[in-house]
Structures are given as C-alpha cells and as structure tokens.
C-alpha positions as a printed NumPy array, in Angstrom:
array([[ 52.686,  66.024, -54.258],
       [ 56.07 ,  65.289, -55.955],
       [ 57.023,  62.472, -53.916],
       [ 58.79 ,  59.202, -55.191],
       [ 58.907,  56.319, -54.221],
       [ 61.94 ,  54.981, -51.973],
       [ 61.548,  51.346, -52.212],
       [ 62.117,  51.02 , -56.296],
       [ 65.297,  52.111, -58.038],
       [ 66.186,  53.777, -60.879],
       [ 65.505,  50.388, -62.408],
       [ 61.766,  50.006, -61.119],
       [ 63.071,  47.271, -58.943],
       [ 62.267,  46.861, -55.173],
       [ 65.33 ,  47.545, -53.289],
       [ 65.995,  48.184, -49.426],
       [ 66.609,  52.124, -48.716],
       [ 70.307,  53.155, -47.931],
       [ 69.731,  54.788, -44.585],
       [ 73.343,  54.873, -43.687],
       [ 74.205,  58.338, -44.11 ],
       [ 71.19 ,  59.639, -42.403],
       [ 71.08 ,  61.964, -38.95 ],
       [ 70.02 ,  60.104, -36.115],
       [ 66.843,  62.057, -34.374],
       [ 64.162,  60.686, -32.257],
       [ 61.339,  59.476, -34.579],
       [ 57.778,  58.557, -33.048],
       [ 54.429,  57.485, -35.067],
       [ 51.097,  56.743, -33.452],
       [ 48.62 ,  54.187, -35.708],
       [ 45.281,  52.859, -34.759],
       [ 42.852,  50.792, -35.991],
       [ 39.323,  49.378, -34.994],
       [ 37.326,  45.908, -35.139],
       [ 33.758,  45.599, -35.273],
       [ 31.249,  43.668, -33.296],
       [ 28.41 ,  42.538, -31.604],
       [ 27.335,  43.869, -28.792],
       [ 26.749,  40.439, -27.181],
       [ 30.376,  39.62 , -28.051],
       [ 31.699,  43.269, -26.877],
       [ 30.318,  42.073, -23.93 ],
       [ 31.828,  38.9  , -23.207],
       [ 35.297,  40.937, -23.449],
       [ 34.734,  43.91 , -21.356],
       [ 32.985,  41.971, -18.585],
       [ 35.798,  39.27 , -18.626],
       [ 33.463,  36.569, -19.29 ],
       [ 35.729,  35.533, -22.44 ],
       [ 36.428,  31.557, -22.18 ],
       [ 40.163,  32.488, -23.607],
       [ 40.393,  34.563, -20.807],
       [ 41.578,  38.081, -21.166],
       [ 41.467,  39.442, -24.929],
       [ 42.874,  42.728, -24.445],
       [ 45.515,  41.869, -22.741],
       [ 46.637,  38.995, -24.932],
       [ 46.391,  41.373, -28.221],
       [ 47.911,  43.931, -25.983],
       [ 51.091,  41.853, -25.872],
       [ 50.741,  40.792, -29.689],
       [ 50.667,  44.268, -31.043],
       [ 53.954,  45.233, -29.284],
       [ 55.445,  41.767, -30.189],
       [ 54.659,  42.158, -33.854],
       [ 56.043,  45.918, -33.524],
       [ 59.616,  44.235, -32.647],
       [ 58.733,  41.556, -35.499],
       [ 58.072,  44.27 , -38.297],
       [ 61.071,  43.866, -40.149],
       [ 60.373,  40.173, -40.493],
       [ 57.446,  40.964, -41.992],
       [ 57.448,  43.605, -44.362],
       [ 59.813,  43.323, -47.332],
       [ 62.262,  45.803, -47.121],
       [ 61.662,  47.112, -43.854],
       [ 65.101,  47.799, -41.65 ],
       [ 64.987,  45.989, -38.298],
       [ 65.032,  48.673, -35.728],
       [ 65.637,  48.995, -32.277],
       [ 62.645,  50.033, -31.17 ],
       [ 62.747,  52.293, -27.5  ],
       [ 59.224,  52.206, -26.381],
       [ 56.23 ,  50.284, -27.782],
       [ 52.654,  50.949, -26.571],
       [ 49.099,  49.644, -26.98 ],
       [ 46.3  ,  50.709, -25.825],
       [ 42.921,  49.088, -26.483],
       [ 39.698,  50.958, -25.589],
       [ 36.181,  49.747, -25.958],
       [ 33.813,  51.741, -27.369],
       [ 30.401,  50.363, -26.338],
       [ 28.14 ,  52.927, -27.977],
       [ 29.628,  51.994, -31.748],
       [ 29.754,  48.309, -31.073],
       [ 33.302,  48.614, -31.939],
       [ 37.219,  48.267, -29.918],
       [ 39.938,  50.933, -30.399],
       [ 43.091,  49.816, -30.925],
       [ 46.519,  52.727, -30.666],
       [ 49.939,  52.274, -31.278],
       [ 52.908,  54.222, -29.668],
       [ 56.489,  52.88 , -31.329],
       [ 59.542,  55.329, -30.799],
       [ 63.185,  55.302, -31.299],
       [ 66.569,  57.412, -31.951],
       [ 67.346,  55.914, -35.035],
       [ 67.617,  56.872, -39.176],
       [ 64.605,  55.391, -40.365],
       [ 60.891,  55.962, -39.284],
       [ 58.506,  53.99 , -37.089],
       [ 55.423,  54.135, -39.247],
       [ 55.437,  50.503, -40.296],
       [ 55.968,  49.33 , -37.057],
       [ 53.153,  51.55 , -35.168],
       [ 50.984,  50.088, -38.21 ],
       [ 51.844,  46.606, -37.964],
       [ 50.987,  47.161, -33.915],
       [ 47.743,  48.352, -34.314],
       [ 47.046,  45.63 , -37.108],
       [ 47.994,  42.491, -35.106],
       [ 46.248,  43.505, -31.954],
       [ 42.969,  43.42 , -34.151],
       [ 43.941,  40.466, -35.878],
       [ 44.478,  39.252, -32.079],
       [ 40.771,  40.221, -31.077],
       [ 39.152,  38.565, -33.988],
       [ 41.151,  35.163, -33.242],
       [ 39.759,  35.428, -29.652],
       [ 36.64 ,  35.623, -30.802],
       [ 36.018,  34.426, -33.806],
       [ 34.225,  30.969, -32.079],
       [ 31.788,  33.76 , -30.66 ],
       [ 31.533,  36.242, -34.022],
       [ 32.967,  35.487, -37.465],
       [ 31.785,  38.272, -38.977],
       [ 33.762,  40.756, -37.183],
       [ 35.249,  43.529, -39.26 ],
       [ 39.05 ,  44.908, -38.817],
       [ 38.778,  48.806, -40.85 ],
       [ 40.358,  51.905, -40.342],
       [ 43.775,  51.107, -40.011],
       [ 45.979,  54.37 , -40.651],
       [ 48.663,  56.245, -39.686],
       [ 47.948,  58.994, -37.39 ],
       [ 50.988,  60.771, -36.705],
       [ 54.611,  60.92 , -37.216],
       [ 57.776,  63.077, -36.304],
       [ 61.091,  62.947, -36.45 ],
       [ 62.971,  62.535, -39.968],
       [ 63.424,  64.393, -42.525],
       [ 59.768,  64.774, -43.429],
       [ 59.379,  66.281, -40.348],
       [ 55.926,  65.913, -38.691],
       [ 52.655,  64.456, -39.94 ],
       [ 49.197,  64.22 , -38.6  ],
       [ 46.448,  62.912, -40.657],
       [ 43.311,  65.699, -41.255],
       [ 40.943,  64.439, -38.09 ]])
C-alpha cells in the first residue's frame, strides 16, 4: 500500500485538501455500526415500551442530521451538499445487539465516507442516550466503512 496521507503537507502539518480541480462524479459510501445490550433493554425498544418514546426513530433522525453536520465536526472535512442521506436501524434479537447503516450520496469532488461514518456513529451514540437510565453498560463497536464509489479511488468494499 503506497498511499499518503492527504490531510498533512509537505510540511507534516494538517491542512484542508484542495479539491478544486477535481471531476465531479456521483460518490456514495455505506457505514454501519452496532450497540450492544440487554435483552431486557432490547426489549423495551422493539416493543415500544421505551419511556422516551420511540428510540429508533429519534437516532434515525440524528444520524442523518449529524451526516449534514460532518463538516462541523471533523477537522478538515469540506462541507458537502449531501443528495440523499439514509438510516436504517435493525434489531437483531438473537445477538442482543441493534444494527445501525448509513446511505450518504452526492455529485460532488470529495467523498462521503466521513459523513456515512459520522451517521452510523451518532445514531448509536443516540441509542445509548435513550437508554442509558435503563443500561449503562451498553457497548457502541464495529463502526467501519463498508463501501464506497465514485472518486478517483474508484470503488471499495471492505472483505465481509
């Protein structure tokens, strides 16, 4: 892999890319991530018995408000107009666990990884401040990048 990195110059300071005389193409990345639980606490949240009402829902809307927030966030990130932003938050009963996926897409010169990531990240984060007067010891893991296209780089899908 003879990759550099992009956000330090020739001076080994942090700088913001130069994306201006990049090709606009469609660029898409998909993240996830997952939060850990009990199954009492799984529960309350699938049966809508959740005294904060509905969880999913509520990190649902986080994850694609932090998505248009990235660039506030991240150092160096370029604000981007993102075209589509999509959560989707699955329970998974038999592991105890919820999965969280992010969609974020755009035409644009700069990708959508951060963005998808940040998604996926705040929707847990979301879940665990919903219930953390239930659980505390909830665990957020597994955050990654799944896939990404457009770019350059072309198209990446991390080994299943």
């Amino acid at each position: 892999m003879s990759a550099t990195f992009t956000h330090i110059n020739q001076d080994g300071k942090a700088n913001m890319v130069d994306v201006s005389a990049k090709e606009v193409t469609v660029r898409q990345a998909i993240a996830e991530a997952y939060i850990e639980m009990s199954a009492e606490t799984l529960s309350l949240i699938v049966n809508g018995q959740h005294h904060k009402g509905d969880v999913f829902a509520t990190a649902r809307i986080a994850g694609i408000m932090a998505a248009k927030k990235t660039s506030d966030l991240i150092p160096l990130c370029h604000p981007l107009a993102l075209t589509k932003v999509e959560v989707s938050i699955t329970a998974e009963t038999q592991f105890n666990r919820v999965r969280i996926e992010s969609l974020c897409k755009l035409s644009g010169k700069t990708g959508v990884e951060m963005e998808a990531l940040t998604a996926a990240s705040v929707a847990a984060l979301t879940i665990y401040d919903m219930c953390k007067a239930v659980q505390k010891d909830m665990v957020i893991s597994t955050v990654k990048l799944l896939e990404k296209t457009g770019g350059k780089s072309g198209h990446f899908k991390a080994a299943e």
